[in-house]
PDB file of C-alpha atoms and ligand atoms in Angstrom:
ATOM      1  CA  MET A   1      -4.488 -87.115  46.988  1.00  0.00           C
ATOM      2  CA  PRO A   2      -2.618 -86.704  50.083  1.00  0.00           C
ATOM      3  CA  PRO A   3      -2.161 -83.133  50.916  1.00  0.00           C
ATOM      4  CA  SER A   4       0.513 -80.971  50.115  1.00  0.00           C
ATOM      5  CA  GLU A   5       3.259 -79.170  51.587  1.00  0.00           C
ATOM      6  CA  ARG A   6       4.221 -78.335  48.109  1.00  0.00           C
ATOM      7  CA  ALA A   7       1.666 -76.514  46.704  1.00  0.00           C
ATOM      8  CA  VAL A   8       2.163 -74.617  43.577  1.00  0.00           C
ATOM      9  CA  LEU A   9       0.982 -72.484  40.887  1.00  0.00           C
ATOM     10  CA  VAL A  10       2.822 -71.952  37.724  1.00  0.00           C
ATOM     11  CA  ILE A  11       1.879 -69.784  34.767  1.00  0.00           C
ATOM     12  CA  HIS A  12       3.108 -68.776  31.170  1.00  0.00           C
ATOM     13  CA  GLY A  13       2.800 -66.429  28.475  1.00  0.00           C
ATOM     14  CA  GLY A  14       3.822 -68.146  25.918  1.00  0.00           C
ATOM     15  CA  ALA A  15       6.774 -69.180  24.116  1.00  0.00           C
ATOM     16  CA  GLY A  16       6.233 -66.814  20.863  1.00  0.00           C
ATOM     17  CA  VAL A  17       9.062 -64.828  22.377  1.00  0.00           C
ATOM     18  CA  MET A  18      11.178 -62.076  19.893  1.00  0.00           C
ATOM     19  CA  PRO A  19      15.166 -62.098  20.682  1.00  0.00           C
ATOM     20  CA  ASP A  20      15.934 -58.660  22.222  1.00  0.00           C
ATOM     21  CA  HIS A  21      12.494 -57.538  22.544  1.00  0.00           C
ATOM     22  CA  ASP A  22      11.286 -55.801  26.032  1.00  0.00           C
ATOM     23  CA  TYR A  23       8.899 -57.982  27.634  1.00  0.00           C
ATOM     24  CA  ALA A  24       9.061 -55.698  31.047  1.00  0.00           C
ATOM     25  CA  GLU A  25       5.416 -55.279  30.981  1.00  0.00           C
ATOM     26  CA  PRO A  26       4.138 -58.470  30.501  1.00  0.00           C
ATOM     27  CA  ALA A  27       6.631 -60.067  32.945  1.00  0.00           C
ATOM     28  CA  ALA A  28       5.699 -57.554  35.662  1.00  0.00           C
ATOM     29  CA  PHE A  29       1.648 -58.221  34.820  1.00  0.00           C
ATOM     30  CA  MET A  30       3.085 -61.359  35.409  1.00  0.00           C
ATOM     31  CA  ALA A  31       4.253 -60.882  38.934  1.00  0.00           C
ATOM     32  CA  GLU A  32       1.801 -58.884  40.102  1.00  0.00           C
ATOM     33  CA  ILE A  33      -1.380 -61.806  39.154  1.00  0.00           C
ATOM     34  CA  LEU A  34       1.204 -64.466  40.635  1.00  0.00           C
ATOM     35  CA  GLU A  35       1.749 -62.408  44.081  1.00  0.00           C
ATOM     36  CA  ARG A  36      -2.028 -62.727  44.084  1.00  0.00           C
ATOM     37  CA  GLY A  37      -2.149 -66.277  43.008  1.00  0.00           C
ATOM     38  CA  GLY A  38       0.254 -67.563  45.681  1.00  0.00           C
ATOM     39  CA  ARG A  39      -2.514 -65.857  48.553  1.00  0.00           C
ATOM     40  CA  ALA A  40      -4.790 -67.593  47.204  1.00  0.00           C
ATOM     41  CA  LEU A  41      -2.546 -70.834  46.987  1.00  0.00           C
ATOM     42  CA  ARG A  42      -1.820 -70.422  50.811  1.00  0.00           C
ATOM     43  CA  ALA A  43      -5.509 -69.707  51.793  1.00  0.00           C
ATOM     44  CA  GLY A  44      -6.561 -72.710  50.254  1.00  0.00           C
ATOM     45  CA  GLY A  45      -7.690 -72.331  46.967  1.00  0.00           C
ATOM     46  CA  GLU A  46      -8.640 -74.809  44.668  1.00  0.00           C
ATOM     47  CA  ALA A  47      -6.024 -75.660  41.564  1.00  0.00           C
ATOM     48  CA  LEU A  48      -8.992 -75.141  39.317  1.00  0.00           C
ATOM     49  CA  ASP A  49      -9.786 -72.038  40.405  1.00  0.00           C
ATOM     50  CA  LEU A  50      -6.222 -70.777  40.528  1.00  0.00           C
ATOM     51  CA  VAL A  51      -5.928 -71.941  37.094  1.00  0.00           C
ATOM     52  CA  VAL A  52      -8.690 -70.258  35.510  1.00  0.00           C
ATOM     53  CA  GLU A  53      -8.296 -67.246  37.582  1.00  0.00           C
ATOM     54  CA  MET A  54      -4.536 -67.059  35.809  1.00  0.00           C
ATOM     55  CA  VAL A  55      -6.007 -67.155  32.449  1.00  0.00           C
ATOM     56  CA  VAL A  56      -8.836 -65.359  32.972  1.00  0.00           C
ATOM     57  CA  ALA A  57      -6.267 -62.335  34.043  1.00  0.00           C
ATOM     58  CA  MET A  58      -3.994 -62.444  31.265  1.00  0.00           C
ATOM     59  CA  GLU A  59      -6.835 -63.067  28.403  1.00  0.00           C
ATOM     60  CA  ALA A  60      -8.474 -59.587  29.577  1.00  0.00           C
ATOM     61  CA  SER A  61      -4.681 -58.125  30.351  1.00  0.00           C
ATOM     62  CA  GLY A  62      -4.361 -57.748  26.134  1.00  0.00           C
ATOM     63  CA  LEU A  63      -0.801 -57.998  26.679  1.00  0.00           C
ATOM     64  CA  PHE A  64      -0.312 -62.369  25.555  1.00  0.00           C
ATOM     65  CA  THR A  65      -2.044 -63.452  22.470  1.00  0.00           C
ATOM     66  CA  ALA A  66      -4.957 -64.691  23.553  1.00  0.00           C
ATOM     67  CA  GLY A  67      -8.245 -63.406  24.480  1.00  0.00           C
ATOM     68  CA  LYS A  68      -8.092 -59.576  23.878  1.00  0.00           C
ATOM     69  CA  GLY A  69      -4.394 -59.560  22.557  1.00  0.00           C
ATOM     70  CA  SER A  70      -5.406 -61.705  19.891  1.00  0.00           C
ATOM     71  CA  ALA A  71      -4.810 -61.074  16.430  1.00  0.00           C
ATOM     72  CA  ALA A  72      -6.949 -62.008  13.569  1.00  0.00           C
ATOM     73  CA  ASN A  73      -6.952 -64.607  11.194  1.00  0.00           C
ATOM     74  CA  GLN A  74      -6.770 -64.136   7.180  1.00  0.00           C
ATOM     75  CA  ALA A  75     -10.438 -63.136   7.137  1.00  0.00           C
ATOM     76  CA  GLY A  76     -10.131 -60.759   9.191  1.00  0.00           C
ATOM     77  CA  GLU A  77     -11.440 -62.365  12.299  1.00  0.00           C
ATOM     78  CA  VAL A  78     -10.300 -63.356  15.721  1.00  0.00           C
ATOM     79  CA  GLU A  79     -10.861 -67.247  16.697  1.00  0.00           C
ATOM     80  CA  LEU A  80     -10.080 -68.046  20.360  1.00  0.00           C
ATOM     81  CA  ASP A  81      -9.322 -71.937  21.894  1.00  0.00           C
ATOM     82  CA  ALA A  82      -8.894 -72.651  25.380  1.00  0.00           C
ATOM     83  CA  SER A  83      -9.003 -75.898  26.842  1.00  0.00           C
ATOM     84  CA  VAL A  84      -9.516 -76.965  31.134  1.00  0.00           C
ATOM     85  CA  MET A  85      -8.916 -80.039  32.495  1.00  0.00           C
ATOM     86  CA  THR A  86      -8.275 -81.427  36.449  1.00  0.00           C
ATOM     87  CA  GLY A  87      -6.198 -84.498  37.593  1.00  0.00           C
ATOM     88  CA  HIS A  88      -8.118 -85.889  40.575  1.00  0.00           C
ATOM     89  CA  ASP A  89     -11.470 -86.757  37.972  1.00  0.00           C
ATOM     90  CA  ARG A  90     -10.222 -86.033  34.750  1.00  0.00           C
ATOM     91  CA  MET A  91     -12.810 -83.608  33.866  1.00  0.00           C
ATOM     92  CA  ALA A  92     -11.785 -81.532  30.642  1.00  0.00           C
ATOM     93  CA  GLY A  93     -13.505 -78.865  29.138  1.00  0.00           C
ATOM     94  CA  ALA A  94     -12.590 -76.986  25.761  1.00  0.00           C
ATOM     95  CA  VAL A  95     -13.653 -74.463  23.191  1.00  0.00           C
ATOM     96  CA  ALA A  96     -12.636 -74.362  19.673  1.00  0.00           C
ATOM     97  CA  ALA A  97     -12.562 -71.406  16.757  1.00  0.00           C
ATOM     98  CA  VAL A  98     -15.101 -69.319  19.074  1.00  0.00           C
ATOM     99  CA  ARG A  99     -15.548 -65.393  18.388  1.00  0.00           C
ATOM    100  CA  ASN A 100     -16.327 -62.659  20.213  1.00  0.00           C
ATOM    101  CA  VAL A 101     -16.255 -64.428  23.452  1.00  0.00           C
ATOM    102  CA  GLU A 102     -14.454 -62.033  26.256  1.00  0.00           C
ATOM    103  CA  SER A 103     -12.966 -65.173  28.312  1.00  0.00           C
ATOM    104  CA  PRO A 104     -12.796 -68.659  26.297  1.00  0.00           C
ATOM    105  CA  ILE A 105     -11.461 -70.291  29.463  1.00  0.00           C
ATOM    106  CA  ARG A 106     -14.462 -69.393  31.127  1.00  0.00           C
ATOM    107  CA  LEU A 107     -16.378 -70.714  28.252  1.00  0.00           C
ATOM    108  CA  ALA A 108     -14.328 -73.862  28.435  1.00  0.00           C
ATOM    109  CA  LEU A 109     -14.823 -74.141  32.174  1.00  0.00           C
ATOM    110  CA  ALA A 110     -18.725 -73.951  31.360  1.00  0.00           C
ATOM    111  CA  VAL A 111     -18.479 -76.575  28.942  1.00  0.00           C
ATOM    112  CA  ARG A 112     -16.561 -79.110  31.707  1.00  0.00           C
ATOM    113  CA  GLU A 113     -19.275 -77.774  34.355  1.00  0.00           C
ATOM    114  CA  ARG A 114     -22.701 -77.373  32.573  1.00  0.00           C
ATOM    115  CA  THR A 115     -22.762 -80.155  29.663  1.00  0.00           C
ATOM    116  CA  PRO A 116     -21.841 -83.894  29.072  1.00  0.00           C
ATOM    117  CA  HIS A 117     -19.248 -82.861  26.956  1.00  0.00           C
ATOM    118  CA  VAL A 118     -15.491 -81.930  26.196  1.00  0.00           C
ATOM    119  CA  MET A 119     -15.284 -79.424  23.461  1.00  0.00           C
ATOM    120  CA  LEU A 120     -17.625 -77.146  21.602  1.00  0.00           C
ATOM    121  CA  ALA A 121     -16.975 -75.349  18.478  1.00  0.00           C
ATOM    122  CA  GLY A 122     -17.500 -72.560  16.616  1.00  0.00           C
ATOM    123  CA  ARG A 123     -20.958 -71.383  16.350  1.00  0.00           C
ATOM    124  CA  GLY A 124     -22.352 -73.736  18.924  1.00  0.00           C
ATOM    125  CA  ALA A 125     -19.855 -72.709  21.463  1.00  0.00           C
ATOM    126  CA  GLU A 126     -20.445 -68.995  20.910  1.00  0.00           C
ATOM    127  CA  ALA A 127     -24.762 -69.874  21.296  1.00  0.00           C
ATOM    128  CA  PHE A 128     -23.968 -71.775  24.932  1.00  0.00           C
ATOM    129  CA  ALA A 129     -21.807 -68.830  25.762  1.00  0.00           C
ATOM    130  CA  ASP A 130     -24.826 -66.939  25.312  1.00  0.00           C
ATOM    131  CA  GLN A 131     -27.044 -69.465  27.172  1.00  0.00           C
ATOM    132  CA  VAL A 132     -24.856 -69.788  30.184  1.00  0.00           C
ATOM    133  CA  GLY A 133     -24.359 -65.863  30.074  1.00  0.00           C
ATOM    134  CA  LEU A 134     -21.153 -65.432  29.337  1.00  0.00           C
ATOM    135  CA  PRO A 135     -19.771 -61.431  28.123  1.00  0.00           C
ATOM    136  CA  ARG A 136     -19.126 -61.325  24.574  1.00  0.00           C
ATOM    137  CA  ILE A 137     -17.813 -59.055  22.387  1.00  0.00           C
ATOM    138  CA  SER A 138     -19.970 -56.653  20.648  1.00  0.00           C
ATOM    139  CA  ASP A 139     -17.336 -54.209  19.294  1.00  0.00           C
ATOM    140  CA  PRO A 140     -14.242 -56.907  17.955  1.00  0.00           C
ATOM    141  CA  ALA A 141     -12.911 -53.869  15.414  1.00  0.00           C
ATOM    142  CA  ARG A 142     -12.300 -51.687  18.709  1.00  0.00           C
ATOM    143  CA  TYR A 143     -11.586 -54.323  21.225  1.00  0.00           C
ATOM    144  CA  TYR A 144      -8.934 -56.571  19.525  1.00  0.00           C
ATOM    145  CA  ALA A 145      -7.585 -53.682  16.916  1.00  0.00           C
ATOM    146  CA  PRO A 146      -4.594 -52.376  19.099  1.00  0.00           C
ATOM    147  CA  ALA A 147      -3.429 -55.783  19.795  1.00  0.00           C
ATOM    148  CA  VAL A 148      -3.439 -56.980  15.898  1.00  0.00           C
ATOM    149  CA  ALA A 149      -1.571 -53.392  15.317  1.00  0.00           C
ATOM    150  CA  ARG A 150       1.187 -54.326  17.523  1.00  0.00           C
ATOM    151  CA  THR A 151       1.360 -57.867  16.352  1.00  0.00           C
ATOM    152  CA  ALA A 152       0.893 -57.582  12.567  1.00  0.00           C
ATOM    153  CA  ARG A 153       4.593 -56.155  12.647  1.00  0.00           C
ATOM    154  CA  PRO A 154       6.346 -55.868   9.068  1.00  0.00           C
ATOM    155  CA  GLY A 155       7.553 -58.858   8.269  1.00  0.00           C
ATOM    156  CA  ALA A 156       5.111 -61.361  10.169  1.00  0.00           C
ATOM    157  CA  VAL A 157       4.953 -64.399   8.424  1.00  0.00           C
ATOM    158  CA  GLY A 158       1.529 -65.967   7.181  1.00  0.00           C
ATOM    159  CA  ALA A 159      -0.096 -69.693   6.920  1.00  0.00           C
ATOM    160  CA  THR A 160       2.738 -71.215   4.859  1.00  0.00           C
ATOM    161  CA  GLY A 161       5.867 -69.237   6.866  1.00  0.00           C
ATOM    162  CA  PRO A 162       7.230 -70.734   9.521  1.00  0.00           C
ATOM    163  CA  LEU A 163       4.209 -69.997  12.506  1.00  0.00           C
ATOM    164  CA  THR A 164       4.464 -66.817  14.755  1.00  0.00           C
ATOM    165  CA  HIS A 165       2.387 -67.573  17.839  1.00  0.00           C
ATOM    166  CA  GLY A 166       1.747 -66.972  21.525  1.00  0.00           C
ATOM    167  CA  THR A 167      -0.642 -68.489  23.968  1.00  0.00           C
ATOM    168  CA  VAL A 168      -0.810 -68.439  27.982  1.00  0.00           C
ATOM    169  CA  GLY A 169      -1.349 -71.274  30.492  1.00  0.00           C
ATOM    170  CA  ALA A 170      -1.498 -71.993  34.142  1.00  0.00           C
ATOM    171  CA  VAL A 171      -0.871 -75.369  35.901  1.00  0.00           C
ATOM    172  CA  ALA A 172      -1.213 -75.839  39.582  1.00  0.00           C
ATOM    173  CA  LEU A 173      -0.904 -78.368  42.801  1.00  0.00           C
ATOM    174  CA  ASP A 174      -3.129 -77.162  45.976  1.00  0.00           C
ATOM    175  CA  ARG A 175      -2.712 -77.886  49.063  1.00  0.00           C
ATOM    176  CA  ALA A 176      -5.084 -80.545  49.223  1.00  0.00           C
ATOM    177  CA  GLY A 177      -2.859 -82.637  46.490  1.00  0.00           C
ATOM    178  CA  ARG A 178      -5.660 -81.540  43.221  1.00  0.00           C
ATOM    179  CA  LEU A 179      -3.891 -80.692  40.260  1.00  0.00           C
ATOM    180  CA  ALA A 180      -5.431 -78.743  36.713  1.00  0.00           C
ATOM    181  CA  ALA A 181      -4.449 -77.292  33.864  1.00  0.00           C
ATOM    182  CA  ALA A 182      -5.550 -74.490  32.015  1.00  0.00           C
ATOM    183  CA  THR A 183      -4.421 -72.849  28.575  1.00  0.00           C
ATOM    184  CA  SER A 184      -6.060 -69.937  26.449  1.00  0.00           C
ATOM    185  CA  THR A 185      -4.916 -68.671  22.720  1.00  0.00           C
ATOM    186  CA  GLY A 186      -5.536 -66.225  19.998  1.00  0.00           C
ATOM    187  CA  GLY A 187      -3.351 -69.020  17.887  1.00  0.00           C
ATOM    188  CA  THR A 188      -0.536 -68.878  15.546  1.00  0.00           C
ATOM    189  CA  LEU A 189      -0.609 -65.077  13.575  1.00  0.00           C
ATOM    190  CA  SER A 190      -2.014 -65.085  10.148  1.00  0.00           C
ATOM    191  CA  LYS A 191      -3.984 -68.290  10.384  1.00  0.00           C
ATOM    192  CA  LEU A 192      -6.755 -69.595   8.246  1.00  0.00           C
ATOM    193  CA  PRO A 193     -10.153 -69.511   9.040  1.00  0.00           C
ATOM    194  CA  GLY A 194     -10.915 -72.333  10.997  1.00  0.00           C
ATOM    195  CA  ARG A 195      -7.641 -73.213  12.101  1.00  0.00           C
ATOM    196  CA  VAL A 196      -7.763 -74.939  15.497  1.00  0.00           C
ATOM    197  CA  GLY A 197      -4.104 -75.591  17.346  1.00  0.00           C
ATOM    198  CA  ASP A 198      -3.288 -77.667  20.091  1.00  0.00           C
ATOM    199  CA  THR A 199      -4.343 -75.477  22.664  1.00  0.00           C
ATOM    200  CA  PRO A 200      -8.130 -76.819  22.791  1.00  0.00           C
ATOM    201  CA  LEU A 201      -7.165 -80.377  22.238  1.00  0.00           C
ATOM    202  CA  VAL A 202      -6.710 -82.409  25.986  1.00  0.00           C
ATOM    203  CA  GLY A 203      -3.834 -84.308  25.666  1.00  0.00           C
ATOM    204  CA  ALA A 204      -1.523 -81.805  22.978  1.00  0.00           C
ATOM    205  CA  ALA A 205      -1.515 -78.774  24.662  1.00  0.00           C
ATOM    206  CA  THR A 206      -3.728 -79.035  28.404  1.00  0.00           C
ATOM    207  CA  TRP A 207      -3.488 -82.420  30.383  1.00  0.00           C
ATOM    208  CA  ALA A 208      -3.997 -83.173  34.004  1.00  0.00           C
ATOM    209  CA  ASP A 209      -4.024 -86.315  35.649  1.00  0.00           C
ATOM    210  CA  ALA A 210      -3.371 -87.373  39.215  1.00  0.00           C
ATOM    211  CA  ARG A 211       0.044 -87.722  38.465  1.00  0.00           C
ATOM    212  CA  VAL A 212       0.702 -84.584  36.580  1.00  0.00           C
ATOM    213  CA  ALA A 213      -0.440 -80.840  34.842  1.00  0.00           C
ATOM    214  CA  VAL A 214       0.653 -79.729  31.758  1.00  0.00           C
ATOM    215  CA  SER A 215       0.047 -76.768  29.707  1.00  0.00           C
ATOM    216  CA  CYS A 216       1.947 -76.245  26.487  1.00  0.00           C
ATOM    217  CA  THR A 217       2.838 -73.442  24.016  1.00  0.00           C
ATOM    218  CA  GLY A 218       4.338 -72.997  20.782  1.00  0.00           C
ATOM    219  CA  GLN A 219       3.424 -73.891  16.979  1.00  0.00           C
ATOM    220  CA  GLY A 220       0.693 -76.085  17.895  1.00  0.00           C
ATOM    221  CA  GLU A 221       0.618 -78.161  14.645  1.00  0.00           C
ATOM    222  CA  TYR A 222       4.330 -79.833  15.893  1.00  0.00           C
ATOM    223  CA  PHE A 223       2.265 -80.136  20.003  1.00  0.00           C
ATOM    224  CA  VAL A 224      -1.005 -81.838  18.305  1.00  0.00           C
ATOM    225  CA  ARG A 225       1.401 -84.224  16.334  1.00  0.00           C
ATOM    226  CA  ALA A 226       3.570 -85.093  19.445  1.00  0.00           C
ATOM    227  CA  ALA A 227       0.588 -85.577  21.712  1.00  0.00           C
ATOM    228  CA  ALA A 228       3.011 -83.453  23.986  1.00  0.00           C
ATOM    229  CA  ALA A 229       1.033 -82.836  26.974  1.00  0.00           C
ATOM    230  CA  HIS A 230       0.198 -86.302  27.613  1.00  0.00           C
ATOM    231  CA  ASP A 231       3.540 -87.556  26.477  1.00  0.00           C
ATOM    232  CA  VAL A 232       4.492 -85.892  29.705  1.00  0.00           C
ATOM    233  CA  ALA A 233       2.018 -87.826  31.429  1.00  0.00           C
ATOM    234  CA  ALA A 234       2.785 -90.998  29.739  1.00  0.00           C
ATOM    235  CA  ARG A 235       6.671 -90.807  30.247  1.00  0.00           C
ATOM    236  CA  MET A 236       6.048 -90.485  33.809  1.00  0.00           C
ATOM    237  CA  ALA A 237       3.701 -93.350  34.169  1.00  0.00           C
ATOM    238  CA  TYR A 238       5.352 -96.176  31.633  1.00  0.00           C
ATOM    239  CA  ALA A 239       8.962 -95.240  31.596  1.00  0.00           C
ATOM    240  CA  GLN A 240       8.678 -93.861  34.888  1.00  0.00           C
ATOM    241  CA  LEU A 241      10.682 -90.951  34.584  1.00  0.00           C
ATOM    242  CA  PRO A 242      10.969 -87.600  37.007  1.00  0.00           C
ATOM    243  CA  LEU A 243       8.990 -84.476  35.789  1.00  0.00           C
ATOM    244  CA  ASP A 244      11.914 -82.762  34.424  1.00  0.00           C
ATOM    245  CA  ASP A 245      13.247 -85.878  31.907  1.00  0.00           C
ATOM    246  CA  ALA A 246       9.501 -86.590  30.825  1.00  0.00           C
ATOM    247  CA  ALA A 247       8.912 -82.969  30.030  1.00  0.00           C
ATOM    248  CA  ARG A 248      12.137 -82.185  28.328  1.00  0.00           C
ATOM    249  CA  GLN A 249      12.124 -85.517  26.566  1.00  0.00           C
ATOM    250  CA  VAL A 250       8.726 -84.376  24.929  1.00  0.00           C
ATOM    251  CA  ILE A 251       9.813 -80.875  24.052  1.00  0.00           C
ATOM    252  CA  ASP A 252      13.033 -82.385  22.452  1.00  0.00           C
ATOM    253  CA  ALA A 253      10.481 -84.849  20.809  1.00  0.00           C
ATOM    254  CA  VAL A 254       8.503 -81.724  19.367  1.00  0.00           C
ATOM    255  CA  GLY A 255      11.803 -80.094  17.963  1.00  0.00           C
ATOM    256  CA  THR A 256      13.013 -83.327  16.108  1.00  0.00           C
ATOM    257  CA  LEU A 257       9.523 -83.235  14.670  1.00  0.00           C
ATOM    258  CA  GLY A 258      10.343 -79.665  13.456  1.00  0.00           C
ATOM    259  CA  GLY A 259       8.569 -77.593  15.514  1.00  0.00           C
ATOM    260  CA  ASN A 260       9.389 -75.045  18.729  1.00  0.00           C
ATOM    261  CA  GLY A 261       8.215 -73.917  21.976  1.00  0.00           C
ATOM    262  CA  GLY A 262       7.745 -74.951  25.634  1.00  0.00           C
ATOM    263  CA  LEU A 263       5.550 -76.447  28.573  1.00  0.00           C
ATOM    264  CA  ILE A 264       4.757 -75.856  31.791  1.00  0.00           C
ATOM    265  CA  ALA A 265       4.247 -79.186  33.947  1.00  0.00           C
ATOM    266  CA  VAL A 266       4.164 -79.615  37.682  1.00  0.00           C
ATOM    267  CA  ASP A 267       3.642 -83.168  39.421  1.00  0.00           C
ATOM    268  CA  CYS A 268       1.837 -84.404  42.271  1.00  0.00           C
ATOM    269  CA  GLU A 269       4.855 -83.694  44.791  1.00  0.00           C
ATOM    270  CA  GLY A 270       5.111 -80.322  43.564  1.00  0.00           C
ATOM    271  CA  ASN A 271       8.406 -80.640  41.030  1.00  0.00           C
ATOM    272  CA  VAL A 272       7.925 -77.926  38.426  1.00  0.00           C
ATOM    273  CA  ALA A 273       9.588 -78.205  34.745  1.00  0.00           C
ATOM    274  CA  MET A 274       9.005 -75.257  32.412  1.00  0.00           C
ATOM    275  CA  PRO A 275      11.442 -76.546  29.276  1.00  0.00           C
ATOM    276  CA  PHE A 276      11.517 -74.523  26.051  1.00  0.00           C
ATOM    277  CA  ASN A 277      13.483 -74.879  22.604  1.00  0.00           C
ATOM    278  CA  SER A 278      12.298 -71.535  21.358  1.00  0.00           C
ATOM    279  CA  GLY A 279      13.940 -68.218  21.901  1.00  0.00           C
ATOM    280  CA  GLY A 280      12.148 -67.888  25.356  1.00  0.00           C
ATOM    281  CA  MET A 281       8.973 -67.922  26.836  1.00  0.00           C
ATOM    282  CA  LYS A 282       7.802 -65.987  29.411  1.00  0.00           C
ATOM    283  CA  ARG A 283       7.041 -67.812  32.664  1.00  0.00           C
ATOM    284  CA  GLY A 284       6.744 -67.564  36.041  1.00  0.00           C
ATOM    285  CA  VAL A 285       5.962 -69.407  39.436  1.00  0.00           C
ATOM    286  CA  VAL A 286       4.832 -69.011  43.079  1.00  0.00           C
ATOM    287  CA  GLY A 287       5.050 -71.943  46.011  1.00  0.00           C
ATOM    288  CA  LEU A 288       3.724 -71.397  49.608  1.00  0.00           C
ATOM    289  CA  ASP A 289       6.690 -69.017  50.501  1.00  0.00           C
ATOM    290  CA  GLY A 290       5.344 -66.752  48.383  1.00  0.00           C
ATOM    291  CA  LYS A 291       8.287 -65.945  46.481  1.00  0.00           C
ATOM    292  CA  VAL A 292       7.279 -65.364  43.084  1.00  0.00           C
ATOM    293  CA  VAL A 293       9.895 -66.013  40.032  1.00  0.00           C
ATOM    294  CA  VAL A 294       9.366 -64.786  36.665  1.00  0.00           C
ATOM    295  CA  GLU A 295      11.633 -65.121  33.649  1.00  0.00           C
ATOM    296  CA  VAL A 296      11.197 -64.544  29.874  1.00  0.00           C
ATOM    297  CA  TYR A 297      14.572 -66.108  28.477  1.00  0.00           C
TER     298      TYR A 297
HETATM  299  N1  LIG Q   1      -0.082 -73.291  20.670  1.00  0.00           N
HETATM  300  C1  LIG Q   1      -0.835 -72.167  20.391  1.00  0.00           C
HETATM  301  C2  LIG Q   1      -1.301 -72.425  18.484  1.00  0.00           C
HETATM  302  O1  LIG Q   1      -0.979 -73.249  17.818  1.00  0.00           O
HETATM  303  C3  LIG Q   1       0.279 -71.075  20.112  1.00  0.00           C
HETATM  304  C4  LIG Q   1       0.808 -70.501  21.261  1.00  0.00           C
HETATM  305  O2  LIG Q   1       1.069 -71.551  22.135  1.00  0.00           O
HETATM  306  O3  LIG Q   1       1.961 -69.764  20.853  1.00  0.00           O
HETATM  307  O4  LIG Q   1      -2.190 -71.955  18.595  1.00  0.00           O
END
């Protein structure tokens, strides 16, 4: 784990992007948090803290389909998924189908740091949130309602139609050479109760090892079937591909299965890839020079 002159922080706000929609507000928010993240990166912040901080901010903003911005499932409940992983020790934590937890990524982090497990789901995860004192939502109708109203627009499709979706994620290489990835979502719009997508699955939406950190977004079922996040690492390790080619090939493989979405990834040399096959992907990057770039289409 040599120190890195090319430390970098990358975030995404989901690949569920509509054509010609105005994303100025989420894009401005992403630029704002990347400014902050860039300062922390320069100050020697740890990759794990950086990715969690970015995801917590996006969860709390209500501007993305994660945390506060999540939409209800077909039973009228918001069920959330999240996962986090660090590359140097391959430690991971995840939560699936949790309700009324303010920050699913913080809960995933607590699973990583305070249990011998990798994933907790449903009621057990909620009880664990109470046990470790993480904030819960006491009035979900009020907390999530504006987001539900915004997302459930006419023509929105359910679990049997094309999957409408959104997610947030972050990957980082810090100055000490550590890699980390984090992903959090409210899942696909009008999903069935209990549906769990790729986001909490280590190897599907989130992966970090000594070589690369990856966070995916898109139609989760396809990313699970492609083992997408780990497949980026595998193509780099076994086929000796550069990050760019590995990441692009994985999105092509998701597309071949019929899915759409994208991913963000950073390798141990500070190379960044952000391929997508959807109409767009909210994404942003900041390096040690402090220059922030945010793009949607
Ligand atoms: N991958 C997420 C899921 O299927 C949704 C998304 O990334 O937009 O739950």
